[in-house]
PDB file of C-alpha atoms in Angstrom:
ATOM      1  CA  UNK A   1      88.943  75.170  72.681  1.00  0.00           C
ATOM      2  CA  UNK A   2      87.450  74.708  76.152  1.00  0.00           C
ATOM      3  CA  UNK A   3      83.957  74.536  74.680  1.00  0.00           C
ATOM      4  CA  UNK A   4      85.083  71.794  72.289  1.00  0.00           C
ATOM      5  CA  UNK A   5      86.632  69.786  75.113  1.00  0.00           C
ATOM      6  CA  UNK A   6      83.462  70.152  77.184  1.00  0.00           C
ATOM      7  CA  UNK A   7      81.342  68.988  74.244  1.00  0.00           C
ATOM      8  CA  UNK A   8      83.572  65.948  73.750  1.00  0.00           C
ATOM      9  CA  UNK A   9      83.326  65.040  77.448  1.00  0.00           C
ATOM     10  CA  UNK A  10      79.542  65.440  77.362  1.00  0.00           C
ATOM     11  CA  UNK A  11      79.397  63.038  74.410  1.00  0.00           C
ATOM     12  CA  UNK A  12      81.616  60.523  76.253  1.00  0.00           C
ATOM     13  CA  UNK A  13      79.416  60.734  79.357  1.00  0.00           C
ATOM     14  CA  UNK A  14      76.326  60.173  77.212  1.00  0.00           C
ATOM     15  CA  UNK A  15      77.959  57.082  75.697  1.00  0.00           C
ATOM     16  CA  UNK A  16      78.690  55.799  79.207  1.00  0.00           C
ATOM     17  CA  UNK A  17      75.050  56.311  80.183  1.00  0.00           C
ATOM     18  CA  UNK A  18      74.014  54.406  77.060  1.00  0.00           C
ATOM     19  CA  UNK A  19      76.271  51.464  77.965  1.00  0.00           C
ATOM     20  CA  UNK A  20      74.815  51.416  81.486  1.00  0.00           C
ATOM     21  CA  UNK A  21      71.326  51.480  79.944  1.00  0.00           C
ATOM     22  CA  UNK A  22      72.250  48.376  77.955  1.00  0.00           C
ATOM     23  CA  UNK A  23      73.147  46.676  81.249  1.00  0.00           C
ATOM     24  CA  UNK A  24      69.807  47.771  82.743  1.00  0.00           C
ATOM     25  CA  UNK A  25      67.899  46.273  79.811  1.00  0.00           C
ATOM     26  CA  UNK A  26      69.969  43.081  79.412  1.00  0.00           C
ATOM     27  CA  UNK A  27      71.284  42.417  82.913  1.00  0.00           C
ATOM     28  CA  UNK A  28      70.685  38.800  83.846  1.00  0.00           C
ATOM     29  CA  UNK A  29      70.049  39.394  87.554  1.00  0.00           C
ATOM     30  CA  UNK A  30      68.390  42.081  89.638  1.00  0.00           C
ATOM     31  CA  UNK A  31      71.570  43.401  91.393  1.00  0.00           C
ATOM     32  CA  UNK A  32      73.098  44.062  87.959  1.00  0.00           C
ATOM     33  CA  UNK A  33      70.216  46.359  87.120  1.00  0.00           C
ATOM     34  CA  UNK A  34      70.404  48.139  90.491  1.00  0.00           C
ATOM     35  CA  UNK A  35      74.131  48.795  90.085  1.00  0.00           C
ATOM     36  CA  UNK A  36      73.636  50.018  86.523  1.00  0.00           C
ATOM     37  CA  UNK A  37      70.909  52.430  87.686  1.00  0.00           C
ATOM     38  CA  UNK A  38      73.247  53.735  90.402  1.00  0.00           C
ATOM     39  CA  UNK A  39      75.949  54.251  87.773  1.00  0.00           C
ATOM     40  CA  UNK A  40      73.478  56.136  85.585  1.00  0.00           C
ATOM     41  CA  UNK A  41      72.756  58.433  88.536  1.00  0.00           C
ATOM     42  CA  UNK A  42      76.443  59.183  89.125  1.00  0.00           C
ATOM     43  CA  UNK A  43      77.015  59.786  85.405  1.00  0.00           C
ATOM     44  CA  UNK A  44      74.033  62.143  85.319  1.00  0.00           C
ATOM     45  CA  UNK A  45      75.690  64.249  88.040  1.00  0.00           C
ATOM     46  CA  UNK A  46      78.809  64.584  85.868  1.00  0.00           C
ATOM     47  CA  UNK A  47      76.710  65.350  82.792  1.00  0.00           C
ATOM     48  CA  UNK A  48      74.810  68.104  84.589  1.00  0.00           C
ATOM     49  CA  UNK A  49      78.137  69.548  85.800  1.00  0.00           C
ATOM     50  CA  UNK A  50      79.507  69.600  82.241  1.00  0.00           C
ATOM     51  CA  UNK A  51      76.293  71.150  80.921  1.00  0.00           C
ATOM     52  CA  UNK A  52      76.441  73.864  83.587  1.00  0.00           C
ATOM     53  CA  UNK A  53      80.029  74.598  82.487  1.00  0.00           C
ATOM     54  CA  UNK A  54      78.949  74.758  78.831  1.00  0.00           C
ATOM     55  CA  UNK A  55      76.096  77.154  79.586  1.00  0.00           C
ATOM     56  CA  UNK A  56      78.283  79.109  82.055  1.00  0.00           C
ATOM     57  CA  UNK A  57      75.652  79.239  84.768  1.00  0.00           C
ATOM     58  CA  UNK A  58      75.560  78.354  88.470  1.00  0.00           C
ATOM     59  CA  UNK A  59      71.839  77.622  88.501  1.00  0.00           C
ATOM     60  CA  UNK A  60      72.393  73.841  88.508  1.00  0.00           C
ATOM     61  CA  UNK A  61      74.572  73.698  91.636  1.00  0.00           C
ATOM     62  CA  UNK A  62      71.768  72.317  93.810  1.00  0.00           C
ATOM     63  CA  UNK A  63      71.015  69.614  91.252  1.00  0.00           C
ATOM     64  CA  UNK A  64      74.327  67.814  91.883  1.00  0.00           C
ATOM     65  CA  UNK A  65      73.701  67.348  95.595  1.00  0.00           C
ATOM     66  CA  UNK A  66      70.058  66.495  94.970  1.00  0.00           C
ATOM     67  CA  UNK A  67      70.918  63.794  92.421  1.00  0.00           C
ATOM     68  CA  UNK A  68      73.576  62.336  94.719  1.00  0.00           C
ATOM     69  CA  UNK A  69      71.201  62.108  97.673  1.00  0.00           C
ATOM     70  CA  UNK A  70      68.353  60.665  95.596  1.00  0.00           C
ATOM     71  CA  UNK A  71      70.606  58.086  93.901  1.00  0.00           C
ATOM     72  CA  UNK A  72      71.919  56.996  97.313  1.00  0.00           C
ATOM     73  CA  UNK A  73      68.460  56.641  98.874  1.00  0.00           C
ATOM     74  CA  UNK A  74      67.063  54.859  95.808  1.00  0.00           C
ATOM     75  CA  UNK A  75      69.922  52.381  95.725  1.00  0.00           C
ATOM     76  CA  UNK A  76      69.604  51.688  99.455  1.00  0.00           C
ATOM     77  CA  UNK A  77      65.848  51.111  99.096  1.00  0.00           C
ATOM     78  CA  UNK A  78      66.254  48.746  96.136  1.00  0.00           C
ATOM     79  CA  UNK A  79      69.040  46.805  97.895  1.00  0.00           C
ATOM     80  CA  UNK A  80      66.920  46.423 101.000  1.00  0.00           C
ATOM     81  CA  UNK A  81      64.025  45.180  98.887  1.00  0.00           C
ATOM     82  CA  UNK A  82      66.253  42.592  97.214  1.00  0.00           C
ATOM     83  CA  UNK A  83      67.764  41.410 100.492  1.00  0.00           C
ATOM     84  CA  UNK A  84      64.753  41.339 102.823  1.00  0.00           C
ATOM     85  CA  UNK A  85      61.651  41.548 100.631  1.00  0.00           C
ATOM     86  CA  UNK A  86      60.296  44.643 102.427  1.00  0.00           C
ATOM     87  CA  UNK A  87      61.492  48.221 102.107  1.00  0.00           C
ATOM     88  CA  UNK A  88      60.219  49.600 105.419  1.00  0.00           C
ATOM     89  CA  UNK A  89      59.995  47.104 108.238  1.00  0.00           C
ATOM     90  CA  UNK A  90      57.412  47.468 110.940  1.00  0.00           C
ATOM     91  CA  UNK A  91      59.500  46.047 113.750  1.00  0.00           C
ATOM     92  CA  UNK A  92      63.156  45.046 113.592  1.00  0.00           C
ATOM     93  CA  UNK A  93      63.978  41.938 115.563  1.00  0.00           C
TER      94      UNK A  93
ATOM     95  CA  UNK B   1      67.677  35.026 109.477  1.00  0.00           C
ATOM     96  CA  UNK B   2      69.124  37.696 111.683  1.00  0.00           C
ATOM     97  CA  UNK B   3      70.734  40.451 109.698  1.00  0.00           C
ATOM     98  CA  UNK B   4      73.231  43.068 110.744  1.00  0.00           C
ATOM     99  CA  UNK B   5      72.869  46.580 109.306  1.00  0.00           C
ATOM    100  CA  UNK B   6      75.626  48.350 111.217  1.00  0.00           C
ATOM    101  CA  UNK B   7      77.207  49.988 108.138  1.00  0.00           C
ATOM    102  CA  UNK B   8      73.875  51.288 106.845  1.00  0.00           C
ATOM    103  CA  UNK B   9      72.869  52.594 110.289  1.00  0.00           C
ATOM    104  CA  UNK B  10      76.203  54.338 110.900  1.00  0.00           C
ATOM    105  CA  UNK B  11      76.138  55.989 107.474  1.00  0.00           C
ATOM    106  CA  UNK B  12      72.487  56.999 107.914  1.00  0.00           C
ATOM    107  CA  UNK B  13      73.219  58.633 111.289  1.00  0.00           C
ATOM    108  CA  UNK B  14      75.776  60.956 109.677  1.00  0.00           C
ATOM    109  CA  UNK B  15      74.163  61.533 106.282  1.00  0.00           C
ATOM    110  CA  UNK B  16      70.816  62.382 107.922  1.00  0.00           C
ATOM    111  CA  UNK B  17      72.167  65.655 109.299  1.00  0.00           C
ATOM    112  CA  UNK B  18      73.855  66.572 106.008  1.00  0.00           C
ATOM    113  CA  UNK B  19      70.564  66.100 104.138  1.00  0.00           C
ATOM    114  CA  UNK B  20      68.652  68.082 106.787  1.00  0.00           C
ATOM    115  CA  UNK B  21      71.139  70.976 106.544  1.00  0.00           C
ATOM    116  CA  UNK B  22      70.867  70.860 102.746  1.00  0.00           C
ATOM    117  CA  UNK B  23      67.076  71.024 102.971  1.00  0.00           C
ATOM    118  CA  UNK B  24      67.256  74.066 105.258  1.00  0.00           C
ATOM    119  CA  UNK B  25      69.685  75.678 102.798  1.00  0.00           C
ATOM    120  CA  UNK B  26      67.299  74.996  99.892  1.00  0.00           C
ATOM    121  CA  UNK B  27      64.394  76.384 101.909  1.00  0.00           C
ATOM    122  CA  UNK B  28      66.049  79.722 102.699  1.00  0.00           C
ATOM    123  CA  UNK B  29      67.669  79.929  99.245  1.00  0.00           C
ATOM    124  CA  UNK B  30      64.327  79.968  97.480  1.00  0.00           C
ATOM    125  CA  UNK B  31      63.710  83.704  97.394  1.00  0.00           C
ATOM    126  CA  UNK B  32      66.455  84.667  94.952  1.00  0.00           C
ATOM    127  CA  UNK B  33      67.820  81.382  93.597  1.00  0.00           C
ATOM    128  CA  UNK B  34      66.522  77.847  92.857  1.00  0.00           C
ATOM    129  CA  UNK B  35      64.929  76.226  95.893  1.00  0.00           C
ATOM    130  CA  UNK B  36      61.922  76.969  98.041  1.00  0.00           C
ATOM    131  CA  UNK B  37      59.403  75.358 100.310  1.00  0.00           C
ATOM    132  CA  UNK B  38      58.458  72.468  98.041  1.00  0.00           C
ATOM    133  CA  UNK B  39      61.915  71.070  97.338  1.00  0.00           C
ATOM    134  CA  UNK B  40      63.041  71.802 100.911  1.00  0.00           C
ATOM    135  CA  UNK B  41      60.136  69.786 102.276  1.00  0.00           C
ATOM    136  CA  UNK B  42      60.864  66.946  99.865  1.00  0.00           C
ATOM    137  CA  UNK B  43      64.502  66.838 101.001  1.00  0.00           C
ATOM    138  CA  UNK B  44      63.483  66.787 104.671  1.00  0.00           C
ATOM    139  CA  UNK B  45      61.077  63.936 104.039  1.00  0.00           C
ATOM    140  CA  UNK B  46      63.737  62.045 102.070  1.00  0.00           C
ATOM    141  CA  UNK B  47      66.070  62.363 105.067  1.00  0.00           C
ATOM    142  CA  UNK B  48      63.364  60.844 107.255  1.00  0.00           C
ATOM    143  CA  UNK B  49      62.823  58.123 104.624  1.00  0.00           C
ATOM    144  CA  UNK B  50      66.522  57.273 104.934  1.00  0.00           C
ATOM    145  CA  UNK B  51      65.977  56.958 108.681  1.00  0.00           C
ATOM    146  CA  UNK B  52      62.993  54.681 107.997  1.00  0.00           C
ATOM    147  CA  UNK B  53      65.155  52.534 105.708  1.00  0.00           C
ATOM    148  CA  UNK B  54      67.990  52.217 108.211  1.00  0.00           C
ATOM    149  CA  UNK B  55      65.766  51.560 111.230  1.00  0.00           C
ATOM    150  CA  UNK B  56      62.144  50.477 111.421  1.00  0.00           C
ATOM    151  CA  UNK B  57      58.769  52.148 111.602  1.00  0.00           C
ATOM    152  CA  UNK B  58      58.296  51.967 115.368  1.00  0.00           C
ATOM    153  CA  UNK B  59      61.791  53.270 116.170  1.00  0.00           C
ATOM    154  CA  UNK B  60      61.193  56.325 113.987  1.00  0.00           C
ATOM    155  CA  UNK B  61      57.804  56.821 115.624  1.00  0.00           C
ATOM    156  CA  UNK B  62      59.481  56.679 119.021  1.00  0.00           C
ATOM    157  CA  UNK B  63      62.258  59.175 118.275  1.00  0.00           C
ATOM    158  CA  UNK B  64      59.915  61.478 116.315  1.00  0.00           C
ATOM    159  CA  UNK B  65      56.529  61.291 118.059  1.00  0.00           C
ATOM    160  CA  UNK B  66      54.706  63.557 115.614  1.00  0.00           C
ATOM    161  CA  UNK B  67      51.366  62.904 113.951  1.00  0.00           C
ATOM    162  CA  UNK B  68      52.117  64.035 110.402  1.00  0.00           C
ATOM    163  CA  UNK B  69      48.449  64.651 109.597  1.00  0.00           C
ATOM    164  CA  UNK B  70      48.555  67.402 112.223  1.00  0.00           C
ATOM    165  CA  UNK B  71      51.698  68.798 110.544  1.00  0.00           C
ATOM    166  CA  UNK B  72      49.764  69.038 107.273  1.00  0.00           C
ATOM    167  CA  UNK B  73      46.902  70.814 109.035  1.00  0.00           C
ATOM    168  CA  UNK B  74      49.309  73.245 110.726  1.00  0.00           C
ATOM    169  CA  UNK B  75      50.935  74.052 107.392  1.00  0.00           C
ATOM    170  CA  UNK B  76      47.604  74.803 105.741  1.00  0.00           C
ATOM    171  CA  UNK B  77      46.670  76.975 108.736  1.00  0.00           C
ATOM    172  CA  UNK B  78      49.918  78.964 108.451  1.00  0.00           C
ATOM    173  CA  UNK B  79      49.426  79.455 104.693  1.00  0.00           C
ATOM    174  CA  UNK B  80      45.838  80.669 105.109  1.00  0.00           C
ATOM    175  CA  UNK B  81      46.929  82.799 108.072  1.00  0.00           C
ATOM    176  CA  UNK B  82      49.445  84.730 105.969  1.00  0.00           C
ATOM    177  CA  UNK B  83      46.707  85.344 103.425  1.00  0.00           C
ATOM    178  CA  UNK B  84      44.242  86.539 106.046  1.00  0.00           C
ATOM    179  CA  UNK B  85      46.895  88.618 107.815  1.00  0.00           C
ATOM    180  CA  UNK B  86      46.920  91.131 104.990  1.00  0.00           C
ATOM    181  CA  UNK B  87      43.301  92.025 105.852  1.00  0.00           C
ATOM    182  CA  UNK B  88      44.504  93.733 109.053  1.00  0.00           C
ATOM    183  CA  UNK B  89      46.396  96.276 106.942  1.00  0.00           C
ATOM    184  CA  UNK B  90      43.570  96.904 104.477  1.00  0.00           C
ATOM    185  CA  UNK B  91      45.342  95.051 101.671  1.00  0.00           C
ATOM    186  CA  UNK B  92      43.877  92.411  99.337  1.00  0.00           C
ATOM    187  CA  UNK B  93      44.120  88.690 100.086  1.00  0.00           C
ATOM    188  CA  UNK B  94      47.656  87.192  99.969  1.00  0.00           C
ATOM    189  CA  UNK B  95      49.394  90.517  99.312  1.00  0.00           C
ATOM    190  CA  UNK B  96      52.943  90.534 100.635  1.00  0.00           C
ATOM    191  CA  UNK B  97      55.541  93.007 101.805  1.00  0.00           C
ATOM    192  CA  UNK B  98      59.200  93.068 102.784  1.00  0.00           C
ATOM    193  CA  UNK B  99      61.607  95.212 104.771  1.00  0.00           C
ATOM    194  CA  UNK B 100      65.258  95.357 105.769  1.00  0.00           C
ATOM    195  CA  UNK B 101      66.281  94.583 109.343  1.00  0.00           C
ATOM    196  CA  UNK B 102      69.599  94.704 111.122  1.00  0.00           C
ATOM    197  CA  UNK B 103      70.731  91.652 113.100  1.00  0.00           C
ATOM    198  CA  UNK B 104      73.661  91.550 115.537  1.00  0.00           C
ATOM    199  CA  UNK B 105      75.730  88.824 113.884  1.00  0.00           C
ATOM    200  CA  UNK B 106      74.217  88.359 110.453  1.00  0.00           C
ATOM    201  CA  UNK B 107      74.115  92.018 109.445  1.00  0.00           C
ATOM    202  CA  UNK B 108      71.480  93.528 107.181  1.00  0.00           C
ATOM    203  CA  UNK B 109      68.859  91.025 106.020  1.00  0.00           C
ATOM    204  CA  UNK B 110      65.785  91.261 103.849  1.00  0.00           C
ATOM    205  CA  UNK B 111      62.793  89.629 105.523  1.00  0.00           C
ATOM    206  CA  UNK B 112      59.696  89.027 103.373  1.00  0.00           C
ATOM    207  CA  UNK B 113      56.295  87.797 104.498  1.00  0.00           C
ATOM    208  CA  UNK B 114      56.456  85.335 101.580  1.00  0.00           C
ATOM    209  CA  UNK B 115      58.811  83.326 103.832  1.00  0.00           C
ATOM    210  CA  UNK B 116      55.947  82.599 106.237  1.00  0.00           C
ATOM    211  CA  UNK B 117      53.824  81.324 103.336  1.00  0.00           C
ATOM    212  CA  UNK B 118      56.797  79.135 102.363  1.00  0.00           C
ATOM    213  CA  UNK B 119      56.867  77.704 105.895  1.00  0.00           C
ATOM    214  CA  UNK B 120      53.264  76.616 105.299  1.00  0.00           C
ATOM    215  CA  UNK B 121      54.169  74.949 102.000  1.00  0.00           C
ATOM    216  CA  UNK B 122      57.133  73.219 103.688  1.00  0.00           C
ATOM    217  CA  UNK B 123      54.987  71.820 106.514  1.00  0.00           C
ATOM    218  CA  UNK B 124      52.296  70.593 104.093  1.00  0.00           C
ATOM    219  CA  UNK B 125      54.828  68.817 101.862  1.00  0.00           C
ATOM    220  CA  UNK B 126      56.610  67.125 104.798  1.00  0.00           C
ATOM    221  CA  UNK B 127      53.320  66.084 106.383  1.00  0.00           C
ATOM    222  CA  UNK B 128      51.734  64.676 103.242  1.00  0.00           C
ATOM    223  CA  UNK B 129      54.770  62.715 101.987  1.00  0.00           C
ATOM    224  CA  UNK B 130      55.475  61.166 105.386  1.00  0.00           C
ATOM    225  CA  UNK B 131      51.798  60.340 105.931  1.00  0.00           C
ATOM    226  CA  UNK B 132      51.732  58.533 102.567  1.00  0.00           C
ATOM    227  CA  UNK B 133      54.978  56.637 103.212  1.00  0.00           C
ATOM    228  CA  UNK B 134      54.114  55.620 106.778  1.00  0.00           C
ATOM    229  CA  UNK B 135      50.622  54.506 105.730  1.00  0.00           C
ATOM    230  CA  UNK B 136      51.943  52.382 102.872  1.00  0.00           C
ATOM    231  CA  UNK B 137      54.803  51.007 104.999  1.00  0.00           C
ATOM    232  CA  UNK B 138      52.465  49.549 107.600  1.00  0.00           C
ATOM    233  CA  UNK B 139      51.902  46.044 106.307  1.00  0.00           C
ATOM    234  CA  UNK B 140      49.179  45.150 108.793  1.00  0.00           C
TER     235      UNK B 140
END
C-alpha cells in the first residue's frame, strides 16, 4: 500500500520534471529557463526523498541539503549574470 | 546604473553560516557515513562563492586575507606529513591507527589518524577551487 503510493508520487514528480524540461527547451526568454532549472532542482529534492523512502535508507539525507544549497547558489549566479553581465564583480561601486 | 542588492546580501549573511556548519558536519561525518574531506571542502568553497556573488572580489579579499595557493600547499604538506608520521613508529607509509579517548563534555570518542589526512584533503580542495574561481573572476 505505502510502496504503491510512493511509486505513484515518484511517477508524478518525474512527470513534473519532464514538464519543467519542456519549459527549459522551449522557453522564449532566458529567465524562463532559469526558473525552470530552479524548479527542476526543487523537484529533484522531493524525488530523492521519495526514493530514499522507497529504499528505506537514510543514506541520502545529506543529498537534500546539498541539492538545496547548490540550486540556490546556481540560481543566484545565473540571475546575477542576466542582470549585470558579470557573475563576480571586481569592485562594487 | 546603480543597483541595490540588499535582499541578496542579507540572505547571504545568514545562509553563509548555515552552509559552513553543514560543511563541518559533512567533514566530521565522513568516517562512518556519507561525507568526508572532499565534499566538505566543496561545501566550504561554495559558501565562499555565495559571499563572492553577494559582494565583490576585493571585499572578500579584505575580510578573508588568505592566499589560497598557500592553503593548497599547507594541505598537501599535512597529507604527506601523516604519511611520513607512520615512519616514526616503524610502520609502512600511510598506515593509520585509532584509539578511544574520553572528553569532559562529549564523552567517549573514537579518534583516528585518518582524520588528519582528511584535513589535508579538505585544505587542498578549498584552496584549489577558490584559486580557480578567484583567478577566473578577475577580469583584468
